[in-house]
mmCIF file with all atom_site columns, C-alpha atoms in Angstrom:
data_model
loop_
_atom_site.group_PDB
_atom_site.id
_atom_site.type_symbol
_atom_site.label_atom_id
_atom_site.label_alt_id
_atom_site.label_comp_id
_atom_site.label_asym_id
_atom_site.label_entity_id
_atom_site.label_seq_id
_atom_site.pdbx_PDB_ins_code
_atom_site.Cartn_x
_atom_site.Cartn_y
_atom_site.Cartn_z
_atom_site.occupancy
_atom_site.B_iso_or_equiv
_atom_site.pdbx_formal_charge
_atom_site.auth_seq_id
_atom_site.auth_comp_id
_atom_site.auth_asym_id
_atom_site.auth_atom_id
_atom_site.pdbx_PDB_model_num
ATOM 1   C CA . MET A 1 1   ? 34.828 95.791  46.483 1.00 47.00 ? 21  MET A CA 1
ATOM 2   C CA . SER A 1 2   ? 36.271 99.298  47.759 1.00 49.00 ? 22  SER A CA 1
ATOM 3   C CA . THR A 1 3   ? 39.566 100.419 46.114 1.00 54.00 ? 23  THR A CA 1
ATOM 4   C CA . GLU A 1 4   ? 39.833 103.085 48.875 1.00 57.00 ? 24  GLU A CA 1
ATOM 5   C CA . PRO A 1 5   ? 43.246 102.884 50.727 1.00 52.00 ? 25  PRO A CA 1
ATOM 6   C CA . LEU A 1 6   ? 43.476 101.847 54.347 1.00 43.00 ? 26  LEU A CA 1
ATOM 7   C CA . PRO A 1 7   ? 43.841 104.366 56.792 1.00 47.00 ? 27  PRO A CA 1
ATOM 8   C CA . VAL A 1 8   ? 47.561 104.369 57.986 1.00 40.00 ? 28  VAL A CA 1
ATOM 9   C CA . PRO A 1 9   ? 48.011 105.334 61.857 1.00 44.00 ? 29  PRO A CA 1
ATOM 10  C CA . ALA A 1 10  ? 49.857 108.363 62.822 1.00 48.00 ? 30  ALA A CA 1
ATOM 11  C CA . THR A 1 11  ? 52.888 106.572 63.910 1.00 53.00 ? 31  THR A CA 1
ATOM 12  C CA . ALA A 1 12  ? 53.526 102.824 62.962 1.00 58.00 ? 32  ALA A CA 1
ATOM 13  C CA . PRO A 1 13  ? 54.338 100.734 65.986 1.00 74.00 ? 33  PRO A CA 1
ATOM 14  C CA . ARG A 1 14  ? 58.145 100.043 66.471 1.00 80.00 ? 34  ARG A CA 1
ATOM 15  C CA . PRO A 1 15  ? 59.439 96.813  66.179 1.00 87.00 ? 35  PRO A CA 1
ATOM 16  C CA . ALA A 1 16  ? 60.297 95.177  69.350 1.00 88.00 ? 36  ALA A CA 1
ATOM 17  C CA . TRP A 1 17  ? 64.106 95.600  69.243 1.00 91.00 ? 37  TRP A CA 1
ATOM 18  C CA . GLN A 1 18  ? 63.758 98.991  68.835 1.00 92.00 ? 38  GLN A CA 1
ATOM 19  C CA . ARG A 1 19  ? 61.319 99.326  71.969 1.00 93.00 ? 39  ARG A CA 1
ATOM 20  C CA . HIS A 1 20  ? 64.073 97.440  73.908 1.00 94.00 ? 40  HIS A CA 1
ATOM 21  C CA . LEU A 1 21  ? 66.945 99.376  72.949 1.00 96.00 ? 41  LEU A CA 1
ATOM 22  C CA . TRP A 1 22  ? 64.684 102.602 73.736 1.00 95.00 ? 42  TRP A CA 1
ATOM 23  C CA . MET A 1 23  ? 63.781 101.229 76.908 1.00 95.00 ? 43  MET A CA 1
ATOM 24  C CA . ALA A 1 24  ? 67.455 100.180 77.802 1.00 96.00 ? 44  ALA A CA 1
ATOM 25  C CA . GLY A 1 25  ? 68.680 103.885 76.928 1.00 96.00 ? 45  GLY A CA 1
ATOM 26  C CA . GLY A 1 26  ? 65.797 105.190 79.450 1.00 96.00 ? 46  GLY A CA 1
ATOM 27  C CA . PHE A 1 27  ? 66.731 103.061 82.124 1.00 96.00 ? 47  PHE A CA 1
ATOM 28  C CA . ALA A 1 28  ? 70.391 103.885 81.774 1.00 96.00 ? 48  ALA A CA 1
ATOM 29  C CA . ALA A 1 29  ? 69.613 107.694 81.787 1.00 94.00 ? 49  ALA A CA 1
ATOM 30  C CA . LEU A 1 30  ? 67.240 107.188 84.762 1.00 95.00 ? 50  LEU A CA 1
ATOM 31  C CA . LEU A 1 31  ? 69.951 105.338 86.765 1.00 95.00 ? 51  LEU A CA 1
ATOM 32  C CA . LEU A 1 32  ? 72.625 108.313 85.612 1.00 92.00 ? 52  LEU A CA 1
ATOM 33  C CA . GLY A 1 33  ? 69.994 110.888 86.847 1.00 90.00 ? 53  GLY A CA 1
ATOM 34  C CA . PHE A 1 34  ? 69.542 109.025 90.202 1.00 91.00 ? 54  PHE A CA 1
ATOM 35  C CA . ILE A 1 35  ? 73.157 108.841 90.627 1.00 91.00 ? 55  ILE A CA 1
ATOM 36  C CA . GLY A 1 36  ? 73.775 112.423 89.719 1.00 84.00 ? 56  GLY A CA 1
ATOM 37  C CA . ILE A 1 37  ? 71.608 113.335 92.804 1.00 84.00 ? 57  ILE A CA 1
ATOM 38  C CA . PHE A 1 38  ? 74.499 112.358 94.808 1.00 86.00 ? 58  PHE A CA 1
ATOM 39  C CA . LEU A 1 39  ? 77.545 113.027 92.774 1.00 80.00 ? 59  LEU A CA 1
ATOM 40  C CA . PRO A 1 40  ? 77.934 116.772 91.724 1.00 71.00 ? 60  PRO A CA 1
ATOM 41  C CA . LEU A 1 41  ? 79.751 116.715 88.483 1.00 70.00 ? 61  LEU A CA 1
ATOM 42  C CA . LEU A 1 42  ? 77.010 114.494 87.172 1.00 76.00 ? 62  LEU A CA 1
ATOM 43  C CA . PRO A 1 43  ? 73.880 116.299 86.638 1.00 77.00 ? 63  PRO A CA 1
ATOM 44  C CA . THR A 1 44  ? 70.488 114.977 87.099 1.00 84.00 ? 64  THR A CA 1
ATOM 45  C CA . THR A 1 45  ? 67.785 116.912 84.892 1.00 82.00 ? 65  THR A CA 1
ATOM 46  C CA . PRO A 1 46  ? 69.538 116.361 81.709 1.00 83.00 ? 66  PRO A CA 1
ATOM 47  C CA . PHE A 1 47  ? 69.500 112.381 82.297 1.00 89.00 ? 67  PHE A CA 1
ATOM 48  C CA . ILE A 1 48  ? 65.930 112.788 83.330 1.00 92.00 ? 68  ILE A CA 1
ATOM 49  C CA . LEU A 1 49  ? 64.832 114.604 80.176 1.00 90.00 ? 69  LEU A CA 1
ATOM 50  C CA . LEU A 1 50  ? 66.595 111.992 78.226 1.00 92.00 ? 70  LEU A CA 1
ATOM 51  C CA . ALA A 1 51  ? 65.025 109.206 79.936 1.00 95.00 ? 71  ALA A CA 1
ATOM 52  C CA . ALA A 1 52  ? 61.519 110.487 79.193 1.00 94.00 ? 72  ALA A CA 1
ATOM 53  C CA . PHE A 1 53  ? 62.572 110.814 75.664 1.00 94.00 ? 73  PHE A CA 1
ATOM 54  C CA . CYS A 1 54  ? 63.713 107.307 75.399 1.00 95.00 ? 74  CYS A CA 1
ATOM 55  C CA . PHE A 1 55  ? 60.567 105.953 77.155 1.00 94.00 ? 75  PHE A CA 1
ATOM 56  C CA . SER A 1 56  ? 58.372 108.043 74.872 1.00 92.00 ? 76  SER A CA 1
ATOM 57  C CA . ASN A 1 57  ? 59.847 106.071 72.024 1.00 93.00 ? 77  ASN A CA 1
ATOM 58  C CA . GLY A 1 58  ? 59.989 102.726 73.930 1.00 92.00 ? 78  GLY A CA 1
ATOM 59  C CA . SER A 1 59  ? 56.929 102.256 76.537 1.00 91.00 ? 79  SER A CA 1
ATOM 60  C CA . PRO A 1 60  ? 54.230 104.673 77.134 1.00 90.00 ? 80  PRO A CA 1
ATOM 61  C CA . ARG A 1 61  ? 53.729 103.296 80.541 1.00 93.00 ? 81  ARG A CA 1
ATOM 62  C CA . TRP A 1 62  ? 57.177 104.193 81.737 1.00 94.00 ? 82  TRP A CA 1
ATOM 63  C CA . GLU A 1 63  ? 56.902 107.563 80.020 1.00 94.00 ? 83  GLU A CA 1
ATOM 64  C CA . ARG A 1 64  ? 53.553 108.079 82.080 1.00 94.00 ? 84  ARG A CA 1
ATOM 65  C CA . TRP A 1 65  ? 55.457 106.980 85.348 1.00 95.00 ? 85  TRP A CA 1
ATOM 66  C CA . LEU A 1 66  ? 58.085 109.520 84.954 1.00 95.00 ? 86  LEU A CA 1
ATOM 67  C CA . LEU A 1 67  ? 55.660 112.365 83.666 1.00 94.00 ? 87  LEU A CA 1
ATOM 68  C CA . THR A 1 68  ? 53.460 111.416 87.058 1.00 95.00 ? 88  THR A CA 1
ATOM 69  C CA . HIS A 1 69  ? 56.505 111.192 89.315 1.00 95.00 ? 89  HIS A CA 1
ATOM 70  C CA . PRO A 1 70  ? 56.207 113.598 92.255 1.00 94.00 ? 90  PRO A CA 1
ATOM 71  C CA . ARG A 1 71  ? 59.759 114.688 91.814 1.00 90.00 ? 91  ARG A CA 1
ATOM 72  C CA . PHE A 1 72  ? 60.627 114.458 88.179 1.00 91.00 ? 92  PHE A CA 1
ATOM 73  C CA . GLY A 1 73  ? 57.277 114.803 86.558 1.00 92.00 ? 93  GLY A CA 1
ATOM 74  C CA . PRO A 1 74  ? 56.711 118.504 87.003 1.00 89.00 ? 94  PRO A CA 1
ATOM 75  C CA . MET A 1 75  ? 60.323 119.109 85.665 1.00 86.00 ? 95  MET A CA 1
ATOM 76  C CA . THR A 1 76  ? 59.714 116.936 82.626 1.00 91.00 ? 96  THR A CA 1
ATOM 77  C CA . ARG A 1 77  ? 56.341 118.287 81.859 1.00 91.00 ? 97  ARG A CA 1
ATOM 78  C CA . GLN A 1 78  ? 57.666 121.992 82.104 1.00 88.00 ? 98  GLN A CA 1
ATOM 79  C CA . TRP A 1 79  ? 60.428 121.104 79.566 1.00 88.00 ? 99  TRP A CA 1
ATOM 80  C CA . ARG A 1 80  ? 58.119 119.386 77.172 1.00 90.00 ? 100 ARG A CA 1
ATOM 81  C CA . GLU A 1 81  ? 55.584 122.084 77.203 1.00 89.00 ? 101 GLU A CA 1
ATOM 82  C CA . HIS A 1 82  ? 57.707 125.329 77.637 1.00 89.00 ? 102 HIS A CA 1
ATOM 83  C CA . ARG A 1 83  ? 61.345 124.029 77.319 1.00 88.00 ? 103 ARG A CA 1
ATOM 84  C CA . ALA A 1 84  ? 61.835 125.899 80.582 1.00 87.00 ? 104 ALA A CA 1
ATOM 85  C CA . VAL A 1 85  ? 63.715 125.285 83.568 1.00 84.00 ? 105 VAL A CA 1
ATOM 86  C CA . PRO A 1 86  ? 63.024 126.610 87.079 1.00 82.00 ? 106 PRO A CA 1
ATOM 87  C CA . ARG A 1 87  ? 65.500 129.612 88.283 1.00 86.00 ? 107 ARG A CA 1
ATOM 88  C CA . ARG A 1 88  ? 66.266 127.578 91.424 1.00 84.00 ? 108 ARG A CA 1
ATOM 89  C CA . ALA A 1 89  ? 67.115 124.724 89.468 1.00 81.00 ? 109 ALA A CA 1
ATOM 90  C CA . LYS A 1 90  ? 69.565 126.546 87.051 1.00 86.00 ? 110 LYS A CA 1
ATOM 91  C CA . GLN A 1 91  ? 71.216 128.281 90.083 1.00 88.00 ? 111 GLN A CA 1
ATOM 92  C CA . LEU A 1 92  ? 71.899 125.054 91.842 1.00 84.00 ? 112 LEU A CA 1
ATOM 93  C CA . ALA A 1 93  ? 73.091 123.454 88.715 1.00 83.00 ? 113 ALA A CA 1
ATOM 94  C CA . ILE A 1 94  ? 75.564 126.281 87.995 1.00 88.00 ? 114 ILE A CA 1
ATOM 95  C CA . ALA A 1 95  ? 76.897 126.076 91.762 1.00 89.00 ? 115 ALA A CA 1
ATOM 96  C CA . MET A 1 96  ? 77.299 122.297 91.549 1.00 84.00 ? 116 MET A CA 1
ATOM 97  C CA . MET A 1 97  ? 79.141 122.839 88.144 1.00 86.00 ? 117 MET A CA 1
ATOM 98  C CA . THR A 1 98  ? 81.414 125.201 89.551 1.00 91.00 ? 118 THR A CA 1
ATOM 99  C CA . VAL A 1 99  ? 82.312 123.284 92.744 1.00 89.00 ? 119 VAL A CA 1
ATOM 100 C CA . SER A 1 100 ? 82.998 120.103 90.735 1.00 86.00 ? 120 SER A CA 1
ATOM 101 C CA . SER A 1 101 ? 85.009 121.951 88.307 1.00 90.00 ? 121 SER A CA 1
ATOM 102 C CA . VAL A 1 102 ? 87.347 123.762 90.585 1.00 92.00 ? 122 VAL A CA 1
ATOM 103 C CA . GLY A 1 103 ? 87.466 120.383 92.497 1.00 90.00 ? 123 GLY A CA 1
ATOM 104 C CA . CYS A 1 104 ? 88.738 118.772 88.936 1.00 89.00 ? 124 CYS A CA 1
ATOM 105 C CA . TRP A 1 105 ? 91.111 121.490 88.720 1.00 89.00 ? 125 TRP A CA 1
ATOM 106 C CA . TRP A 1 106 ? 93.050 120.322 91.706 1.00 90.00 ? 126 TRP A CA 1
ATOM 107 C CA . VAL A 1 107 ? 92.915 116.622 90.989 1.00 92.00 ? 127 VAL A CA 1
ATOM 108 C CA . LEU A 1 108 ? 93.239 116.410 87.276 1.00 91.00 ? 128 LEU A CA 1
ATOM 109 C CA . ALA A 1 109 ? 96.684 116.334 85.194 1.00 91.00 ? 129 ALA A CA 1
ATOM 110 C CA . HIS A 1 110 ? 97.648 119.614 83.434 1.00 86.00 ? 130 HIS A CA 1
ATOM 111 C CA . PRO A 1 111 ? 96.080 119.396 79.925 1.00 86.00 ? 131 PRO A CA 1
ATOM 112 C CA . TRP A 1 112 ? 92.962 117.695 81.084 1.00 90.00 ? 132 TRP A CA 1
ATOM 113 C CA . ARG A 1 113 ? 91.978 119.999 84.001 1.00 90.00 ? 133 ARG A CA 1
ATOM 114 C CA . TRP A 1 114 ? 90.677 122.460 81.845 1.00 91.00 ? 134 TRP A CA 1
ATOM 115 C CA . MET A 1 115 ? 87.969 119.821 80.309 1.00 93.00 ? 135 MET A CA 1
ATOM 116 C CA . PRO A 1 116 ? 85.589 119.846 83.248 1.00 90.00 ? 136 PRO A CA 1
ATOM 117 C CA . GLY A 1 117 ? 85.317 123.491 83.488 1.00 91.00 ? 137 GLY A CA 1
ATOM 118 C CA . LEU A 1 118 ? 85.152 124.202 79.822 1.00 93.00 ? 138 LEU A CA 1
ATOM 119 C CA . CYS A 1 119 ? 82.264 121.769 79.409 1.00 91.00 ? 139 CYS A CA 1
ATOM 120 C CA . CYS A 1 120 ? 80.275 123.031 82.648 1.00 89.00 ? 140 CYS A CA 1
ATOM 121 C CA . LEU A 1 121 ? 80.829 126.513 81.365 1.00 93.00 ? 141 LEU A CA 1
ATOM 122 C CA . ALA A 1 122 ? 79.290 125.439 77.923 1.00 92.00 ? 142 ALA A CA 1
ATOM 123 C CA . VAL A 1 123 ? 76.358 123.815 79.793 1.00 87.00 ? 143 VAL A CA 1
ATOM 124 C CA . GLY A 1 124 ? 75.709 126.665 82.159 1.00 89.00 ? 144 GLY A CA 1
ATOM 125 C CA . ILE A 1 125 ? 75.665 129.370 79.370 1.00 93.00 ? 145 ILE A CA 1
ATOM 126 C CA . TRP A 1 126 ? 73.189 127.069 77.637 1.00 89.00 ? 146 TRP A CA 1
ATOM 127 C CA . LEU A 1 127 ? 70.962 126.430 80.700 1.00 89.00 ? 147 LEU A CA 1
ATOM 128 C CA . TRP A 1 128 ? 71.067 130.095 81.982 1.00 90.00 ? 148 TRP A CA 1
ATOM 129 C CA . ARG A 1 129 ? 69.750 131.242 78.533 1.00 92.00 ? 149 ARG A CA 1
ATOM 130 C CA . LEU A 1 130 ? 66.717 128.886 78.903 1.00 89.00 ? 150 LEU A CA 1
ATOM 131 C CA . PRO A 1 131 ? 63.333 130.737 80.050 1.00 90.00 ? 151 PRO A CA 1
ATOM 132 C CA . ASP A 1 132 ? 62.586 130.389 83.659 1.00 88.00 ? 152 ASP A CA 1
ATOM 133 C CA . ALA A 1 133 ? 59.892 127.953 84.520 1.00 81.00 ? 153 ALA A CA 1
ATOM 134 C CA . ALA A 1 134 ? 57.281 128.728 87.129 1.00 74.00 ? 154 ALA A CA 1
ATOM 135 C CA . PRO A 1 135 ? 58.332 127.378 90.500 1.00 64.00 ? 155 PRO A CA 1
ATOM 136 C CA . ARG A 1 136 ? 56.681 124.563 91.905 1.00 61.00 ? 156 ARG A CA 1
ATOM 137 C CA . PRO A 1 137 ? 53.614 125.385 94.493 1.00 59.00 ? 157 PRO A CA 1
#
C-alpha cells in the first residue's frame, strides 16, 4: 500500500451552482454587448470581454464559441494575449461615447448631466492608454 498523496488537478471543478452563475453572467454580458452594437451609450467590447471571462469560469464550450466567433473572437483573443485594443475600435468607442455624452447633457437634469460625460471620460482615458492591437487582416 502506497502512502504517496494522490495527484491534485490544477483546478478543481466548480460546483454546478457556481457554473450556472458564471453562465448566467456570461449570457447577460453577451446580451448587453449585443444590445451595445445598436445603442451608442452602451459599449460592446467590455461586455464581450466580460462574457468571455464568465464563460471561462462557467463553460469551456461557450468560451470556445466566443473565442472562435468571426466578429468577437479576434478582439477577445487580442485582449487576452496582449491586453490590446485596435486603434480603430478605440477611435470609434471614444466618438460614440462623446456623441452619447453630449446627447445626455441635453436630456438629463442639472446634477446628473455631468455623470455620463465623466464616466465616459474616465473610460476613454483608460481605453486610449491601452496598447494598440494589430488590425484584422
